[in-house]
């Protein structure tokens, strides 16, 4: 199962109530994935700085953990601002930072630390439990933004915890996030191949490889459209997959159309979801919805 | 006429009320605010007219025997699955596996159908005004499948005796599917059926290609091993 959603507001300056819309869609898909819920939101840019979201680990004194990272970052590149909410600390660092190095240095401070997202506009918030609980802890409905993704997870093969929840950030590549419903059957083969090249996997969730794969394609200079099309060649199994970058929202549906995905596009917005019930629950008005076809790839720009 | 609102009610409650209304003699039922919820109007066995004023979710009109169900917008997976008789009309598009294993009656889709339309159909008629997706008609045993627009890949794969008609282009034929000229009777039937259910479609019966089984997979013959190797 699992439920995935994507929303993009085609106009405006990022003040759209994207958090509220995505949460509304996720609530309707709560029964498809009771294990965890998460969102990836693209808000207003932070003066060209990177927002770094770090999972501080389960329990312990989160404030002092966050301060430890802040002190470390200050020594590293003079970062200043930080805040903590729930299990996360959020830092703003210079947009010139080498984010791979930054993430590695944070994660080397404590084995519990995990950089969950880095981006000029991307913020990933996820935890175990229902969309309702996600709202209680993080008030995601108050978040504004141009576009975003959401996920409710029914775990089939890997552990249920924050790290294994979705959306996944493409570690090392700013502002790239994915959500996936399905099962990548050549995951172990792909993972071995990436690990031989020194790429680190943070989880045992097969969906993580989608994020790594897309980051690899984009790093080579391909467009998101091309990267999603190449997925059809290189990733086996069942997948309906959404990906978002700083200015794009896209999806791909596997070569056997094994997983559901519906979409609607109007002049004001694009909405994509596992089931139409999610779109109807969150967005009022008149619009038509259709199921994506086999091997269909679409990317919307803003 | 009975009006049934879906707001704040369980699907079981809505379906029970549809049945109660029919039992009380109502022959026109409007289901309001469906919000694409699943399992609406399943297993209705009486000739009532049920209008879903919005979108339906999965399995709408499954196992029905007799009613006419109209859906104002789209429908999700498994529309009219295994229906026995009656009519199901969808103004919008439908998800995967529409009219799978249907045995009789008519399913009319004004928009597009996604993958696996009418797989293993055992009778009845499917009409699609738009296009259909991947693997439509797979293992169809009887009945007619009409697609006015284009089909996806693997169309009419491993067919038995379903007759398929395509107005547009075929992205790819399935195993053992062959194209033949429609007969005079086929053309007359297409013209009559389209003018009854889809008068807005400009294509006429003579514009359609007919796709049937090549019958190579019907009986196993080890001398034709190559055919089977290819098929499997």
Short mmCIF file of N, CA, C and O in Angstrom, two decimals, chain A residues 86-130:
data_model
loop_
_atom_site.label_atom_id
_atom_site.label_comp_id
_atom_site.label_asym_id
_atom_site.label_seq_id
_atom_site.Cartn_x
_atom_site.Cartn_y
_atom_site.Cartn_z
N UNK A 86 10.14 19.14 17.86
CA UNK A 86 10.00 17.69 17.88
C UNK A 86 11.37 17.04 17.88
O UNK A 86 12.23 17.39 18.68
N UNK A 87 11.57 16.13 16.95
CA UNK A 87 12.82 15.36 16.92
C UNK A 87 13.91 16.06 16.11
O UNK A 87 15.00 15.52 15.94
N UNK A 88 13.61 17.23 15.59
CA UNK A 88 14.53 17.88 14.63
C UNK A 88 15.17 19.15 15.17
O UNK A 88 14.58 19.89 15.96
N UNK A 89 16.35 19.41 14.67
CA UNK A 89 16.94 20.74 14.78
C UNK A 89 17.06 21.28 13.36
O UNK A 89 17.28 20.52 12.41
N UNK A 90 16.87 22.58 13.24
CA UNK A 90 16.95 23.19 11.91
C UNK A 90 17.98 24.31 11.96
O UNK A 90 17.95 25.15 12.86
N UNK A 91 18.90 24.30 11.01
CA UNK A 91 19.97 25.30 10.96
C UNK A 91 19.92 26.02 9.63
O UNK A 91 19.54 25.43 8.61
N UNK A 92 20.31 27.28 9.64
CA UNK A 92 20.48 28.00 8.36
C UNK A 92 21.97 28.23 8.16
O UNK A 92 22.64 28.79 9.02
N UNK A 93 22.48 27.75 7.03
CA UNK A 93 23.91 27.92 6.76
C UNK A 93 24.10 28.61 5.41
O UNK A 93 23.17 28.67 4.60
N UNK A 94 25.28 29.09 5.18
CA UNK A 94 25.57 29.81 3.95
C UNK A 94 25.26 28.96 2.71
O UNK A 94 25.55 27.76 2.69
N UNK A 95 24.72 29.60 1.69
CA UNK A 95 24.39 28.90 0.45
C UNK A 95 25.62 28.46 -0.33
O UNK A 95 25.49 27.77 -1.34
N UNK A 96 26.80 28.86 0.14
CA UNK A 96 28.04 28.46 -0.55
C UNK A 96 28.63 27.18 0.03
O UNK A 96 29.63 26.66 -0.46
N UNK A 97 28.01 26.66 1.10
CA UNK A 97 28.57 25.51 1.79
C UNK A 97 28.60 24.26 0.91
O UNK A 97 27.68 24.04 0.13
N UNK A 98 29.64 23.44 1.05
CA UNK A 98 29.66 22.12 0.42
C UNK A 98 28.77 21.21 1.27
O UNK A 98 29.13 20.83 2.39
N UNK A 99 27.60 20.89 0.76
CA UNK A 99 26.61 20.24 1.63
C UNK A 99 26.96 18.79 1.96
O UNK A 99 26.56 18.28 2.99
N UNK A 100 27.70 18.16 1.08
CA UNK A 100 28.12 16.78 1.36
C UNK A 100 29.02 16.76 2.60
O UNK A 100 28.80 15.99 3.54
N UNK A 101 30.00 17.68 2.58
CA UNK A 101 30.93 17.79 3.70
C UNK A 101 30.20 18.17 4.98
O UNK A 101 30.45 17.63 6.05
N UNK A 102 29.27 19.11 4.83
CA UNK A 102 28.50 19.61 5.96
C UNK A 102 27.73 18.46 6.63
O UNK A 102 27.79 18.26 7.84
N UNK A 103 27.01 17.68 5.79
CA UNK A 103 26.21 16.57 6.33
C UNK A 103 27.11 15.55 7.00
O UNK A 103 26.81 15.08 8.11
N UNK A 104 28.21 15.22 6.35
CA UNK A 104 29.14 14.23 6.93
C UNK A 104 29.66 14.70 8.28
O UNK A 104 29.76 13.92 9.23
N UNK A 105 30.00 15.98 8.37
CA UNK A 105 30.60 16.45 9.61
C UNK A 105 29.56 16.49 10.74
O UNK A 105 29.88 16.22 11.89
N UNK A 106 28.31 16.79 10.41
CA UNK A 106 27.26 16.75 11.45
C UNK A 106 27.05 15.32 11.91
O UNK A 106 26.99 15.03 13.11
N UNK A 107 26.96 14.42 10.94
CA UNK A 107 26.65 13.02 11.28
C UNK A 107 27.81 12.35 12.02
O UNK A 107 27.59 11.38 12.75
N UNK A 108 29.03 12.88 11.84
CA UNK A 108 30.17 12.27 12.54
C UNK A 108 30.19 12.66 14.02
O UNK A 108 30.90 12.06 14.81
N UNK A 109 29.39 13.66 14.41
CA UNK A 109 29.37 14.09 15.82
C UNK A 109 28.71 13.05 16.72
O UNK A 109 29.07 12.90 17.89
N UNK A 110 27.69 12.37 16.20
CA UNK A 110 26.93 11.42 17.02
C UNK A 110 26.23 10.45 16.07
O UNK A 110 25.66 10.86 15.06
N UNK A 111 26.25 9.17 16.41
CA UNK A 111 25.68 8.19 15.47
C UNK A 111 24.17 8.35 15.32
O UNK A 111 23.57 7.87 14.36
N UNK A 112 23.51 9.02 16.29
CA UNK A 112 22.07 9.24 16.20
C UNK A 112 21.69 10.34 15.21
O UNK A 112 20.56 10.42 14.77
N UNK A 113 22.64 11.21 14.91
CA UNK A 113 22.30 12.35 14.04
C UNK A 113 22.15 11.90 12.60
O UNK A 113 22.95 11.14 12.08
N UNK A 114 21.11 12.43 11.98
CA UNK A 114 20.96 12.18 10.54
C UNK A 114 20.44 13.46 9.88
O UNK A 114 19.45 14.04 10.33
N UNK A 115 21.12 13.89 8.85
CA UNK A 115 20.65 15.06 8.11
C UNK A 115 19.50 14.59 7.22
O UNK A 115 19.69 13.78 6.32
N UNK A 116 18.31 15.07 7.51
CA UNK A 116 17.11 14.59 6.83
C UNK A 116 16.84 15.36 5.55
O UNK A 116 16.31 14.82 4.58
N UNK A 117 17.21 16.63 5.53
CA UNK A 117 17.11 17.38 4.26
C UNK A 117 18.00 18.60 4.28
O UNK A 117 18.26 19.18 5.34
N UNK A 118 18.50 18.96 3.10
CA UNK A 118 19.20 20.23 2.91
C UNK A 118 18.68 20.84 1.62
O UNK A 118 18.58 20.16 0.60
N UNK A 119 18.34 22.10 1.68
CA UNK A 119 17.91 22.76 0.46
C UNK A 119 17.73 24.25 0.68
O UNK A 119 17.62 24.70 1.82
N UNK A 120 17.73 24.99 -0.42
CA UNK A 120 17.44 26.42 -0.31
C UNK A 120 15.98 26.62 0.08
O UNK A 120 15.61 27.58 0.72
N UNK A 121 15.14 25.67 -0.35
CA UNK A 121 13.72 25.80 -0.03
C UNK A 121 13.11 24.53 0.55
O UNK A 121 12.02 24.57 1.09
N UNK A 122 13.79 23.42 0.40
CA UNK A 122 13.21 22.14 0.84
C UNK A 122 13.26 21.95 2.36
O UNK A 122 14.27 22.22 2.99
N UNK A 123 12.14 21.50 2.91
CA UNK A 123 12.10 21.11 4.33
C UNK A 123 11.36 19.79 4.42
O UNK A 123 10.21 19.69 4.00
N UNK A 124 12.01 18.76 4.95
CA UNK A 124 11.33 17.47 5.13
C UNK A 124 10.99 17.28 6.60
O UNK A 124 11.83 17.48 7.47
N UNK A 125 9.73 16.94 6.83
CA UNK A 125 9.25 16.68 8.19
C UNK A 125 8.52 15.34 8.16
O UNK A 125 7.57 15.18 7.40
N UNK A 126 9.00 14.40 8.96
CA UNK A 126 8.35 13.08 8.95
C UNK A 126 8.53 12.44 10.30
O UNK A 126 9.46 12.76 11.05
N UNK A 127 7.63 11.52 10.62
CA UNK A 127 7.73 10.77 11.87
C UNK A 127 6.84 9.55 11.79
O UNK A 127 6.04 9.43 10.87
N UNK A 128 6.97 8.65 12.76
CA UNK A 128 6.10 7.48 12.76
C UNK A 128 4.70 7.93 13.21
O UNK A 128 4.54 8.94 13.88
N UNK A 129 3.71 7.15 12.78
CA UNK A 129 2.34 7.47 13.17
C UNK A 129 1.55 8.12 12.06
O UNK A 129 1.98 8.16 10.90
N UNK A 130 0.41 8.66 12.40
CA UNK A 130 -0.58 9.14 11.42
C UNK A 130 -0.30 10.57 10.98
O UNK A 130 0.45 11.30 11.64
#
